[in-house]
Amino acid sequence: MNLKEKALEYFECFEKKNLEGLSKMFHEDICLKDWNVFASGKENVLQENQNIFDSIDKISISIEKLHCCSMTIIAELLIIADDNPPLPVVDIIEYEYHMGSFEIISIKAYRGN
């Protein structure tokens, strides 16, 4: 599986609110930073994801563009939470090859206007 496929798997798990699936993709030392949150460590990042999932009924992600550069994915997204207008977001996801698989070590999300 290549990095783009791993990124698609990540977005699918996020969209389905699948914490178990996300947990399998995260490195133990993962960091998450977006416009509201900073968390580090797998358990803390999973908790922040759970907080997001608890705050909405449904979420859908439309991937507008997906760029791969070395061990980094840059994804241009439209995210719809519940019945809110689409929110443009850019995710920068960094991977590390660890114990035979690609694991997410960093997620930075930037909100568009």
PDB file of N, CA and C in Angstrom:
ATOM      1  N   MET A   1       0.854  -1.177   0.000  1.00  0.00           N
ATOM      2  CA  MET A   1       0.000   0.000   0.000  1.00  0.00           C
ATOM      3  C   MET A   1       0.899   1.239   0.000  1.00  0.00           C
ATOM      4  N   ASN A   2       0.624   2.184  -0.909  1.00  0.00           N
ATOM      5  CA  ASN A   2       1.426   3.397  -0.956  1.00  0.00           C
ATOM      6  C   ASN A   2       0.853   4.468  -0.027  1.00  0.00           C
ATOM      7  N   LEU A   3       1.564   5.578   0.075  1.00  0.00           N
ATOM      8  CA  LEU A   3       1.181   6.621   1.026  1.00  0.00           C
ATOM      9  C   LEU A   3      -0.166   7.258   0.692  1.00  0.00           C
ATOM     10  N   LYS A   4      -0.446   7.443  -0.594  1.00  0.00           N
ATOM     11  CA  LYS A   4      -1.749   8.009  -0.964  1.00  0.00           C
ATOM     12  C   LYS A   4      -2.882   7.084  -0.526  1.00  0.00           C
ATOM     13  N   GLU A   5      -2.699   5.794  -0.696  1.00  0.00           N
ATOM     14  CA  GLU A   5      -3.714   4.830  -0.264  1.00  0.00           C
ATOM     15  C   GLU A   5      -3.866   4.864   1.258  1.00  0.00           C
ATOM     16  N   LYS A   6      -2.752   5.016   1.980  1.00  0.00           N
ATOM     17  CA  LYS A   6      -2.814   5.132   3.440  1.00  0.00           C
ATOM     18  C   LYS A   6      -3.594   6.377   3.855  1.00  0.00           C
ATOM     19  N   ALA A   7      -3.385   7.487   3.126  1.00  0.00           N
ATOM     20  CA  ALA A   7      -4.110   8.721   3.431  1.00  0.00           C
ATOM     21  C   ALA A   7      -5.605   8.541   3.177  1.00  0.00           C
ATOM     22  N   LEU A   8      -5.955   7.892   2.082  1.00  0.00           N
ATOM     23  CA  LEU A   8      -7.374   7.639   1.799  1.00  0.00           C
ATOM     24  C   LEU A   8      -8.000   6.777   2.897  1.00  0.00           C
ATOM     25  N   GLU A   9      -7.246   5.802   3.377  1.00  0.00           N
ATOM     26  CA  GLU A   9      -7.710   4.958   4.479  1.00  0.00           C
ATOM     27  C   GLU A   9      -7.931   5.800   5.744  1.00  0.00           C
ATOM     28  N   TYR A  10      -7.025   6.732   6.013  1.00  0.00           N
ATOM     29  CA  TYR A  10      -7.163   7.620   7.170  1.00  0.00           C
ATOM     30  C   TYR A  10      -8.456   8.435   7.065  1.00  0.00           C
ATOM     31  N   PHE A  11      -8.688   9.063   5.912  1.00  0.00           N
ATOM     32  CA  PHE A  11      -9.884   9.888   5.757  1.00  0.00           C
ATOM     33  C   PHE A  11     -11.161   9.049   5.850  1.00  0.00           C
ATOM     34  N   GLU A  12     -11.114   7.839   5.340  1.00  0.00           N
ATOM     35  CA  GLU A  12     -12.271   6.945   5.444  1.00  0.00           C
ATOM     36  C   GLU A  12     -12.558   6.597   6.908  1.00  0.00           C
ATOM     37  N   CYS A  13     -11.528   6.282   7.666  1.00  0.00           N
ATOM     38  CA  CYS A  13     -11.719   5.986   9.090  1.00  0.00           C
ATOM     39  C   CYS A  13     -12.247   7.202   9.838  1.00  0.00           C
ATOM     40  N   PHE A  14     -11.716   8.382   9.515  1.00  0.00           N
ATOM     41  CA  PHE A  14     -12.172   9.605  10.171  1.00  0.00           C
ATOM     42  C   PHE A  14     -13.642   9.859   9.859  1.00  0.00           C
ATOM     43  N   GLU A  15     -13.999   9.714   8.605  1.00  0.00           N
ATOM     44  CA  GLU A  15     -15.374   9.942   8.168  1.00  0.00           C
ATOM     45  C   GLU A  15     -16.345   8.972   8.841  1.00  0.00           C
ATOM     46  N   LYS A  16     -15.892   7.748   9.078  1.00  0.00           N
ATOM     47  CA  LYS A  16     -16.729   6.733   9.736  1.00  0.00           C
ATOM     48  C   LYS A  16     -16.639   6.784  11.253  1.00  0.00           C
ATOM     49  N   LYS A  17     -15.865   7.749  11.787  1.00  0.00           N
ATOM     50  CA  LYS A  17     -15.654   7.884  13.228  1.00  0.00           C
ATOM     51  C   LYS A  17     -15.080   6.595  13.823  1.00  0.00           C
ATOM     52  N   ASN A  18     -14.169   5.985  13.100  1.00  0.00           N
ATOM     53  CA  ASN A  18     -13.600   4.691  13.462  1.00  0.00           C
ATOM     54  C   ASN A  18     -12.312   4.882  14.270  1.00  0.00           C
ATOM     55  N   LEU A  19     -12.438   5.011  15.587  1.00  0.00           N
ATOM     56  CA  LEU A  19     -11.266   5.225  16.441  1.00  0.00           C
ATOM     57  C   LEU A  19     -10.315   4.040  16.432  1.00  0.00           C
ATOM     58  N   GLU A  20     -10.838   2.843  16.367  1.00  0.00           N
ATOM     59  CA  GLU A  20      -9.979   1.655  16.340  1.00  0.00           C
ATOM     60  C   GLU A  20      -9.098   1.664  15.090  1.00  0.00           C
ATOM     61  N   GLY A  21      -9.698   1.996  13.970  1.00  0.00           N
ATOM     62  CA  GLY A  21      -8.936   2.080  12.723  1.00  0.00           C
ATOM     63  C   GLY A  21      -7.897   3.183  12.776  1.00  0.00           C
ATOM     64  N   LEU A  22      -8.273   4.345  13.324  1.00  0.00           N
ATOM     65  CA  LEU A  22      -7.316   5.443  13.462  1.00  0.00           C
ATOM     66  C   LEU A  22      -6.161   5.049  14.374  1.00  0.00           C
ATOM     67  N   SER A  23      -6.480   4.383  15.456  1.00  0.00           N
ATOM     68  CA  SER A  23      -5.458   3.965  16.419  1.00  0.00           C
ATOM     69  C   SER A  23      -4.387   3.108  15.748  1.00  0.00           C
ATOM     70  N   LYS A  24      -4.803   2.250  14.837  1.00  0.00           N
ATOM     71  CA  LYS A  24      -3.859   1.379  14.141  1.00  0.00           C
ATOM     72  C   LYS A  24      -2.933   2.161  13.201  1.00  0.00           C
ATOM     73  N   MET A  25      -3.352   3.361  12.795  1.00  0.00           N
ATOM     74  CA  MET A  25      -2.564   4.173  11.873  1.00  0.00           C
ATOM     75  C   MET A  25      -1.623   5.143  12.583  1.00  0.00           C
ATOM     76  N   PHE A  26      -1.887   5.407  13.864  1.00  0.00           N
ATOM     77  CA  PHE A  26      -1.146   6.436  14.586  1.00  0.00           C
ATOM     78  C   PHE A  26       0.117   5.893  15.227  1.00  0.00           C
ATOM     79  N   HIS A  27       1.181   6.650  15.110  1.00  0.00           N
ATOM     80  CA  HIS A  27       2.424   6.393  15.830  1.00  0.00           C
ATOM     81  C   HIS A  27       2.189   6.747  17.306  1.00  0.00           C
ATOM     82  N   GLU A  28       2.896   6.115  18.206  1.00  0.00           N
ATOM     83  CA  GLU A  28       2.742   6.399  19.644  1.00  0.00           C
ATOM     84  C   GLU A  28       3.032   7.860  19.972  1.00  0.00           C
ATOM     85  N   ASP A  29       3.898   8.513  19.204  1.00  0.00           N
ATOM     86  CA  ASP A  29       4.300   9.894  19.475  1.00  0.00           C
ATOM     87  C   ASP A  29       3.632  10.910  18.554  1.00  0.00           C
ATOM     88  N   ILE A  30       2.469  10.568  18.023  1.00  0.00           N
ATOM     89  CA  ILE A  30       1.763  11.445  17.096  1.00  0.00           C
ATOM     90  C   ILE A  30       1.453  12.804  17.738  1.00  0.00           C
ATOM     91  N   CYS A  31       1.472  13.853  16.890  1.00  0.00           N
ATOM     92  CA  CYS A  31       1.048  15.194  17.295  1.00  0.00           C
ATOM     93  C   CYS A  31      -0.079  15.638  16.365  1.00  0.00           C
ATOM     94  N   LEU A  32      -1.075  16.283  16.942  1.00  0.00           N
ATOM     95  CA  LEU A  32      -2.205  16.822  16.190  1.00  0.00           C
ATOM     96  C   LEU A  32      -2.303  18.308  16.494  1.00  0.00           C
ATOM     97  N   LYS A  33      -2.391  19.112  15.435  1.00  0.00           N
ATOM     98  CA  LYS A  33      -2.564  20.550  15.612  1.00  0.00           C
ATOM     99  C   LYS A  33      -3.564  21.032  14.578  1.00  0.00           C
ATOM    100  N   ASP A  34      -4.592  21.701  15.058  1.00  0.00           N
ATOM    101  CA  ASP A  34      -5.496  22.378  14.135  1.00  0.00           C
ATOM    102  C   ASP A  34      -5.815  23.751  14.704  1.00  0.00           C
ATOM    103  N   TRP A  35      -6.845  24.401  14.211  1.00  0.00           N
ATOM    104  CA  TRP A  35      -7.153  25.770  14.614  1.00  0.00           C
ATOM    105  C   TRP A  35      -7.735  25.842  16.023  1.00  0.00           C
ATOM    106  N   ASN A  36      -8.125  24.709  16.621  1.00  0.00           N
ATOM    107  CA  ASN A  36      -8.680  24.699  17.973  1.00  0.00           C
ATOM    108  C   ASN A  36      -7.902  23.831  18.958  1.00  0.00           C
ATOM    109  N   VAL A  37      -7.105  22.910  18.467  1.00  0.00           N
ATOM    110  CA  VAL A  37      -6.585  21.834  19.307  1.00  0.00           C
ATOM    111  C   VAL A  37      -5.096  21.627  19.082  1.00  0.00           C
ATOM    112  N   PHE A  38      -4.394  21.304  20.163  1.00  0.00           N
ATOM    113  CA  PHE A  38      -3.062  20.734  20.066  1.00  0.00           C
ATOM    114  C   PHE A  38      -3.039  19.541  21.010  1.00  0.00           C
ATOM    115  N   ALA A  39      -2.622  18.393  20.502  1.00  0.00           N
ATOM    116  CA  ALA A  39      -2.514  17.193  21.335  1.00  0.00           C
ATOM    117  C   ALA A  39      -1.305  16.410  20.874  1.00  0.00           C
ATOM    118  N   SER A  40      -0.651  15.764  21.830  1.00  0.00           N
ATOM    119  CA  SER A  40       0.468  14.897  21.478  1.00  0.00           C
ATOM    120  C   SER A  40       0.345  13.594  22.244  1.00  0.00           C
ATOM    121  N   GLY A  41       0.842  12.538  21.624  1.00  0.00           N
ATOM    122  CA  GLY A  41       0.703  11.200  22.172  1.00  0.00           C
ATOM    123  C   GLY A  41      -0.562  10.544  21.649  1.00  0.00           C
ATOM    124  N   LYS A  42      -0.460   9.283  21.353  1.00  0.00           N
ATOM    125  CA  LYS A  42      -1.549   8.541  20.715  1.00  0.00           C
ATOM    126  C   LYS A  42      -2.863   8.632  21.485  1.00  0.00           C
ATOM    127  N   GLU A  43      -2.826   8.392  22.777  1.00  0.00           N
ATOM    128  CA  GLU A  43      -4.073   8.407  23.563  1.00  0.00           C
ATOM    129  C   GLU A  43      -4.718   9.789  23.565  1.00  0.00           C
ATOM    130  N   ASN A  44      -3.912  10.855  23.678  1.00  0.00           N
ATOM    131  CA  ASN A  44      -4.453  12.213  23.681  1.00  0.00           C
ATOM    132  C   ASN A  44      -5.045  12.585  22.328  1.00  0.00           C
ATOM    133  N   VAL A  45      -4.381  12.184  21.248  1.00  0.00           N
ATOM    134  CA  VAL A  45      -4.905  12.477  19.909  1.00  0.00           C
ATOM    135  C   VAL A  45      -6.198  11.692  19.667  1.00  0.00           C
ATOM    136  N   LEU A  46      -6.239  10.448  20.094  1.00  0.00           N
ATOM    137  CA  LEU A  46      -7.474   9.673  19.966  1.00  0.00           C
ATOM    138  C   LEU A  46      -8.602  10.317  20.761  1.00  0.00           C
ATOM    139  N   GLN A  47      -8.300  10.836  21.947  1.00  0.00           N
ATOM    140  CA  GLN A  47      -9.319  11.504  22.757  1.00  0.00           C
ATOM    141  C   GLN A  47      -9.835  12.760  22.061  1.00  0.00           C
ATOM    142  N   GLU A  48      -8.943  13.520  21.445  1.00  0.00           N
ATOM    143  CA  GLU A  48      -9.377  14.708  20.706  1.00  0.00           C
ATOM    144  C   GLU A  48     -10.262  14.328  19.521  1.00  0.00           C
ATOM    145  N   ASN A  49      -9.919  13.240  18.846  1.00  0.00           N
ATOM    146  CA  ASN A  49     -10.776  12.750  17.764  1.00  0.00           C
ATOM    147  C   ASN A  49     -12.134  12.344  18.311  1.00  0.00           C
ATOM    148  N   GLN A  50     -12.147  11.666  19.447  1.00  0.00           N
ATOM    149  CA  GLN A  50     -13.424  11.267  20.064  1.00  0.00           C
ATOM    150  C   GLN A  50     -14.256  12.504  20.408  1.00  0.00           C
ATOM    151  N   ASN A  51     -13.602  13.561  20.907  1.00  0.00           N
ATOM    152  CA  ASN A  51     -14.317  14.801  21.220  1.00  0.00           C
ATOM    153  C   ASN A  51     -14.971  15.389  19.971  1.00  0.00           C
ATOM    154  N   ILE A  52     -14.249  15.357  18.853  1.00  0.00           N
ATOM    155  CA  ILE A  52     -14.821  15.840  17.590  1.00  0.00           C
ATOM    156  C   ILE A  52     -16.015  14.984  17.205  1.00  0.00           C
ATOM    157  N   PHE A  53     -15.848  13.670  17.259  1.00  0.00           N
ATOM    158  CA  PHE A  53     -16.916  12.755  16.861  1.00  0.00           C
ATOM    159  C   PHE A  53     -18.150  12.909  17.748  1.00  0.00           C
ATOM    160  N   ASP A  54     -17.937  13.164  19.034  1.00  0.00           N
ATOM    161  CA  ASP A  54     -19.061  13.340  19.966  1.00  0.00           C
ATOM    162  C   ASP A  54     -19.820  14.636  19.713  1.00  0.00           C
ATOM    163  N   SER A  55     -19.162  15.613  19.091  1.00  0.00           N
ATOM    164  CA  SER A  55     -19.782  16.924  18.905  1.00  0.00           C
ATOM    165  C   SER A  55     -20.631  17.012  17.630  1.00  0.00           C
ATOM    166  N   ILE A  56     -20.589  15.978  16.791  1.00  0.00           N
ATOM    167  CA  ILE A  56     -21.336  15.996  15.531  1.00  0.00           C
ATOM    168  C   ILE A  56     -22.012  14.642  15.305  1.00  0.00           C
ATOM    169  N   ASP A  57     -23.090  14.674  14.536  1.00  0.00           N
ATOM    170  CA  ASP A  57     -23.779  13.424  14.206  1.00  0.00           C
ATOM    171  C   ASP A  57     -23.133  12.731  13.011  1.00  0.00           C
ATOM    172  N   LYS A  58     -22.829  13.514  11.981  1.00  0.00           N
ATOM    173  CA  LYS A  58     -22.234  12.915  10.783  1.00  0.00           C
ATOM    174  C   LYS A  58     -21.196  13.854  10.208  1.00  0.00           C
ATOM    175  N   ILE A  59     -20.262  13.249   9.515  1.00  0.00           N
ATOM    176  CA  ILE A  59     -19.192  14.016   8.877  1.00  0.00           C
ATOM    177  C   ILE A  59     -18.910  13.386   7.513  1.00  0.00           C
ATOM    178  N   SER A  60     -18.707  14.238   6.524  1.00  0.00           N
ATOM    179  CA  SER A  60     -18.296  13.724   5.220  1.00  0.00           C
ATOM    180  C   SER A  60     -17.105  14.543   4.738  1.00  0.00           C
ATOM    181  N   ILE A  61     -16.210  13.852   4.056  1.00  0.00           N
ATOM    182  CA  ILE A  61     -14.980  14.471   3.579  1.00  0.00           C
ATOM    183  C   ILE A  61     -14.900  14.288   2.071  1.00  0.00           C
ATOM    184  N   SER A  62     -14.776  15.407   1.384  1.00  0.00           N
ATOM    185  CA  SER A  62     -14.557  15.386  -0.055  1.00  0.00           C
ATOM    186  C   SER A  62     -13.107  15.781  -0.300  1.00  0.00           C
ATOM    187  N   ILE A  63     -12.347  14.881  -0.895  1.00  0.00           N
ATOM    188  CA  ILE A  63     -10.940  15.147  -1.175  1.00  0.00           C
ATOM    189  C   ILE A  63     -10.848  15.835  -2.532  1.00  0.00           C
ATOM    190  N   GLU A  64     -10.455  17.099  -2.503  1.00  0.00           N
ATOM    191  CA  GLU A  64     -10.351  17.880  -3.725  1.00  0.00           C
ATOM    192  C   GLU A  64      -9.034  17.601  -4.439  1.00  0.00           C
ATOM    193  N   LYS A  65      -7.942  17.568  -3.678  1.00  0.00           N
ATOM    194  CA  LYS A  65      -6.618  17.277  -4.231  1.00  0.00           C
ATOM    195  C   LYS A  65      -5.804  16.553  -3.176  1.00  0.00           C
ATOM    196  N   LEU A  66      -4.928  15.672  -3.639  1.00  0.00           N
ATOM    197  CA  LEU A  66      -4.063  14.906  -2.748  1.00  0.00           C
ATOM    198  C   LEU A  66      -2.657  14.926  -3.333  1.00  0.00           C
ATOM    199  N   HIS A  67      -1.722  15.461  -2.571  1.00  0.00           N
ATOM    200  CA  HIS A  67      -0.340  15.587  -3.022  1.00  0.00           C
ATOM    201  C   HIS A  67       0.551  14.745  -2.112  1.00  0.00           C
ATOM    202  N   CYS A  68       1.529  14.077  -2.706  1.00  0.00           N
ATOM    203  CA  CYS A  68       2.473  13.270  -1.939  1.00  0.00           C
ATOM    204  C   CYS A  68       3.877  13.767  -2.225  1.00  0.00           C
ATOM    205  N   CYS A  69       4.624  14.022  -1.164  1.00  0.00           N
ATOM    206  CA  CYS A  69       6.011  14.445  -1.287  1.00  0.00           C
ATOM    207  C   CYS A  69       6.811  13.718  -0.213  1.00  0.00           C
ATOM    208  N   SER A  70       7.611  12.767  -0.626  1.00  0.00           N
ATOM    209  CA  SER A  70       8.404  11.960   0.293  1.00  0.00           C
ATOM    210  C   SER A  70       7.473  11.259   1.283  1.00  0.00           C
ATOM    211  N   MET A  71       7.559  11.564   2.563  1.00  0.00           N
ATOM    212  CA  MET A  71       6.743  10.897   3.591  1.00  0.00           C
ATOM    213  C   MET A  71       5.630  11.816   4.091  1.00  0.00           C
ATOM    214  N   THR A  72       5.203  12.769   3.245  1.00  0.00           N
ATOM    215  CA  THR A  72       4.190  13.744   3.622  1.00  0.00           C
ATOM    216  C   THR A  72       3.064  13.769   2.597  1.00  0.00           C
ATOM    217  N   ILE A  73       1.845  13.827   3.111  1.00  0.00           N
ATOM    218  CA  ILE A  73       0.650  13.995   2.278  1.00  0.00           C
ATOM    219  C   ILE A  73       0.076  15.378   2.565  1.00  0.00           C
ATOM    220  N   ILE A  74      -0.255  16.097   1.509  1.00  0.00           N
ATOM    221  CA  ILE A  74      -0.973  17.364   1.634  1.00  0.00           C
ATOM    222  C   ILE A  74      -2.321  17.152   0.965  1.00  0.00           C
ATOM    223  N   ALA A  75      -3.378  17.322   1.742  1.00  0.00           N
ATOM    224  CA  ALA A  75      -4.723  17.054   1.241  1.00  0.00           C
ATOM    225  C   ALA A  75      -5.574  18.318   1.309  1.00  0.00           C
ATOM    226  N   GLU A  76      -6.149  18.687   0.182  1.00  0.00           N
ATOM    227  CA  GLU A  76      -7.099  19.784   0.127  1.00  0.00           C
ATOM    228  C   GLU A  76      -8.489  19.161   0.209  1.00  0.00           C
ATOM    229  N   LEU A  77      -9.222  19.555   1.244  1.00  0.00           N
ATOM    230  CA  LEU A  77     -10.481  18.888   1.584  1.00  0.00           C
ATOM    231  C   LEU A  77     -11.639  19.867   1.685  1.00  0.00           C
ATOM    232  N   LEU A  78     -12.832  19.340   1.513  1.00  0.00           N
ATOM    233  CA  LEU A  78     -14.060  20.007   1.926  1.00  0.00           C
ATOM    234  C   LEU A  78     -14.705  19.083   2.956  1.00  0.00           C
ATOM    235  N   ILE A  79     -14.917  19.611   4.144  1.00  0.00           N
ATOM    236  CA  ILE A  79     -15.485  18.809   5.226  1.00  0.00           C
ATOM    237  C   ILE A  79     -16.871  19.347   5.554  1.00  0.00           C
ATOM    238  N   ILE A  80     -17.835  18.444   5.599  1.00  0.00           N
ATOM    239  CA  ILE A  80     -19.203  18.821   5.972  1.00  0.00           C
ATOM    240  C   ILE A  80     -19.548  18.077   7.253  1.00  0.00           C
ATOM    241  N   ALA A  81     -19.816  18.846   8.299  1.00  0.00           N
ATOM    242  CA  ALA A  81     -20.230  18.281   9.583  1.00  0.00           C
ATOM    243  C   ALA A  81     -21.702  18.609   9.784  1.00  0.00           C
ATOM    244  N   ASP A  82     -22.495  17.567   9.979  1.00  0.00           N
ATOM    245  CA  ASP A  82     -23.946  17.696  10.100  1.00  0.00           C
ATOM    246  C   ASP A  82     -24.486  18.440   8.880  1.00  0.00           C
ATOM    247  N   ASP A  83     -25.270  19.504   9.078  1.00  0.00           N
ATOM    248  CA  ASP A  83     -25.844  20.232   7.945  1.00  0.00           C
ATOM    249  C   ASP A  83     -25.176  21.582   7.747  1.00  0.00           C
ATOM    250  N   ASN A  84     -23.957  21.724   8.236  1.00  0.00           N
ATOM    251  CA  ASN A  84     -23.214  22.974   8.094  1.00  0.00           C
ATOM    252  C   ASN A  84     -22.686  23.117   6.672  1.00  0.00           C
ATOM    253  N   PRO A  85     -22.379  24.345   6.265  1.00  0.00           N
ATOM    254  CA  PRO A  85     -21.777  24.532   4.937  1.00  0.00           C
ATOM    255  C   PRO A  85     -20.416  23.844   4.864  1.00  0.00           C
ATOM    256  N   PRO A  86     -19.981  23.481   3.674  1.00  0.00           N
ATOM    257  CA  PRO A  86     -18.665  22.848   3.524  1.00  0.00           C
ATOM    258  C   PRO A  86     -17.560  23.749   4.070  1.00  0.00           C
ATOM    259  N   LEU A  87     -16.635  23.134   4.777  1.00  0.00           N
ATOM    260  CA  LEU A  87     -15.501  23.844   5.355  1.00  0.00           C
ATOM    261  C   LEU A  87     -14.241  23.445   4.604  1.00  0.00           C
ATOM    262  N   PRO A  88     -13.576  24.397   3.935  1.00  0.00           N
ATOM    263  CA  PRO A  88     -12.317  24.051   3.272  1.00  0.00           C
ATOM    264  C   PRO A  88     -11.216  23.867   4.310  1.00  0.00           C
ATOM    265  N   VAL A  89     -10.466  22.790   4.171  1.00  0.00           N
ATOM    266  CA  VAL A  89      -9.397  22.446   5.108  1.00  0.00           C
ATOM    267  C   VAL A  89      -8.219  21.906   4.305  1.00  0.00           C
ATOM    268  N   VAL A  90      -7.022  22.232   4.764  1.00  0.00           N
ATOM    269  CA  VAL A  90      -5.810  21.616   4.232  1.00  0.00           C
ATOM    270  C   VAL A  90      -5.178  20.818   5.362  1.00  0.00           C
ATOM    271  N   ASP A  91      -4.984  19.539   5.140  1.00  0.00           N
ATOM    272  CA  ASP A  91      -4.304  18.667   6.095  1.00  0.00           C
ATOM    273  C   ASP A  91      -2.904  18.372   5.585  1.00  0.00           C
ATOM    274  N   ILE A  92      -1.946  18.469   6.485  1.00  0.00           N
ATOM    275  CA  ILE A  92      -0.581  18.033   6.198  1.00  0.00           C
ATOM    276  C   ILE A  92      -0.319  16.856   7.126  1.00  0.00           C
ATOM    277  N   ILE A  93      -0.159  15.691   6.539  1.00  0.00           N
ATOM    278  CA  ILE A  93      -0.011  14.455   7.306  1.00  0.00           C
ATOM    279  C   ILE A  93       1.384  13.901   7.044  1.00  0.00           C
ATOM    280  N   GLU A  94       2.144  13.765   8.120  1.00  0.00           N
ATOM    281  CA  GLU A  94       3.501  13.229   8.005  1.00  0.00           C
ATOM    282  C   GLU A  94       3.513  11.795   8.516  1.00  0.00           C
ATOM    283  N   TYR A  95       4.206  10.955   7.774  1.00  0.00           N
ATOM    284  CA  TYR A  95       4.313   9.535   8.106  1.00  0.00           C
ATOM    285  C   TYR A  95       5.737   9.187   8.502  1.00  0.00           C
ATOM    286  N   GLU A  96       5.830   8.125   9.253  1.00  0.00           N
ATOM    287  CA  GLU A  96       7.122   7.533   9.585  1.00  0.00           C
ATOM    288  C   GLU A  96       6.983   6.033   9.344  1.00  0.00           C
ATOM    289  N   TYR A  97       8.024   5.467   8.768  1.00  0.00           N
ATOM    290  CA  TYR A  97       8.020   4.018   8.568  1.00  0.00           C
ATOM    291  C   TYR A  97       8.496   3.388   9.865  1.00  0.00           C
ATOM    292  N   HIS A  98       7.608   2.612  10.497  1.00  0.00           N
ATOM    293  CA  HIS A  98       7.887   2.085  11.829  1.00  0.00           C
ATOM    294  C   HIS A  98       7.431   0.638  11.910  1.00  0.00           C
ATOM    295  N   MET A  99       8.334  -0.235  12.227  1.00  0.00           N
ATOM    296  CA  MET A  99       8.026  -1.651  12.430  1.00  0.00           C
ATOM    297  C   MET A  99       7.246  -2.263  11.271  1.00  0.00           C
ATOM    298  N   GLY A 100       7.679  -1.953  10.051  1.00  0.00           N
ATOM    299  CA  GLY A 100       7.106  -2.583   8.882  1.00  0.00           C
ATOM    300  C   GLY A 100       5.886  -1.911   8.286  1.00  0.00           C
ATOM    301  N   SER A 101       5.490  -0.748   8.813  1.00  0.00           N
ATOM    302  CA  SER A 101       4.326  -0.077   8.228  1.00  0.00           C
ATOM    303  C   SER A 101       4.467   1.441   8.355  1.00  0.00           C
ATOM    304  N   PHE A 102       3.683   2.146   7.566  1.00  0.00           N
ATOM    305  CA  PHE A 102       3.649   3.599   7.628  1.00  0.00           C
ATOM    306  C   PHE A 102       2.703   4.005   8.751  1.00  0.00           C
ATOM    307  N   GLU A 103       3.193   4.824   9.674  1.00  0.00           N
ATOM    308  CA  GLU A 103       2.371   5.328  10.773  1.00  0.00           C
ATOM    309  C   GLU A 103       2.358   6.848  10.719  1.00  0.00           C
ATOM    310  N   ILE A 104       1.220   7.418  11.074  1.00  0.00           N
ATOM    311  CA  ILE A 104       1.084   8.872  11.089  1.00  0.00           C
ATOM    312  C   ILE A 104       1.763   9.409  12.342  1.00  0.00           C
ATOM    313  N   ILE A 105       2.721  10.317  12.130  1.00  0.00           N
ATOM    314  CA  ILE A 105       3.463  10.918  13.237  1.00  0.00           C
ATOM    315  C   ILE A 105       2.992  12.353  13.506  1.00  0.00           C
ATOM    316  N   SER A 106       2.384  12.991  12.494  1.00  0.00           N
ATOM    317  CA  SER A 106       1.947  14.372  12.660  1.00  0.00           C
ATOM    318  C   SER A 106       0.773  14.673  11.729  1.00  0.00           C
ATOM    319  N   ILE A 107      -0.212  15.387  12.284  1.00  0.00           N
ATOM    320  CA  ILE A 107      -1.327  15.900  11.486  1.00  0.00           C
ATOM    321  C   ILE A 107      -1.465  17.372  11.826  1.00  0.00           C
ATOM    322  N   LYS A 108      -1.366  18.205  10.791  1.00  0.00           N
ATOM    323  CA  LYS A 108      -1.610  19.636  10.948  1.00  0.00           C
ATOM    324  C   LYS A 108      -2.760  19.990  10.026  1.00  0.00           C
ATOM    325  N   ALA A 109      -3.791  20.598  10.578  1.00  0.00           N
ATOM    326  CA  ALA A 109      -4.967  20.947   9.791  1.00  0.00           C
ATOM    327  C   ALA A 109      -5.131  22.465   9.809  1.00  0.00           C
ATOM    328  N   TYR A 110      -5.321  23.030   8.607  1.00  0.00           N
ATOM    329  CA  TYR A 110      -5.487  24.462   8.451  1.00  0.00           C
ATOM    330  C   TYR A 110      -6.858  24.738   7.853  1.00  0.00           C
ATOM    331  N   ARG A 111      -7.582  25.610   8.520  1.00  0.00           N
ATOM    332  CA  ARG A 111      -8.941  25.948   8.100  1.00  0.00           C
ATOM    333  C   ARG A 111      -8.900  27.050   7.049  1.00  0.00           C
ATOM    334  N   GLY A 112      -9.668  26.854   5.976  1.00  0.00           N
ATOM    335  CA  GLY A 112      -9.781  27.874   4.946  1.00  0.00           C
ATOM    336  C   GLY A 112     -10.952  28.782   5.229  1.00  0.00           C
ATOM    337  N   ASN A 113     -11.155  29.719   4.359  1.00  0.00           N
ATOM    338  CA  ASN A 113     -12.280  30.661   4.526  1.00  0.00           C
ATOM    339  C   ASN A 113     -13.297  30.489   3.441  1.00  0.00           C
TER     340      ASN A 113
END
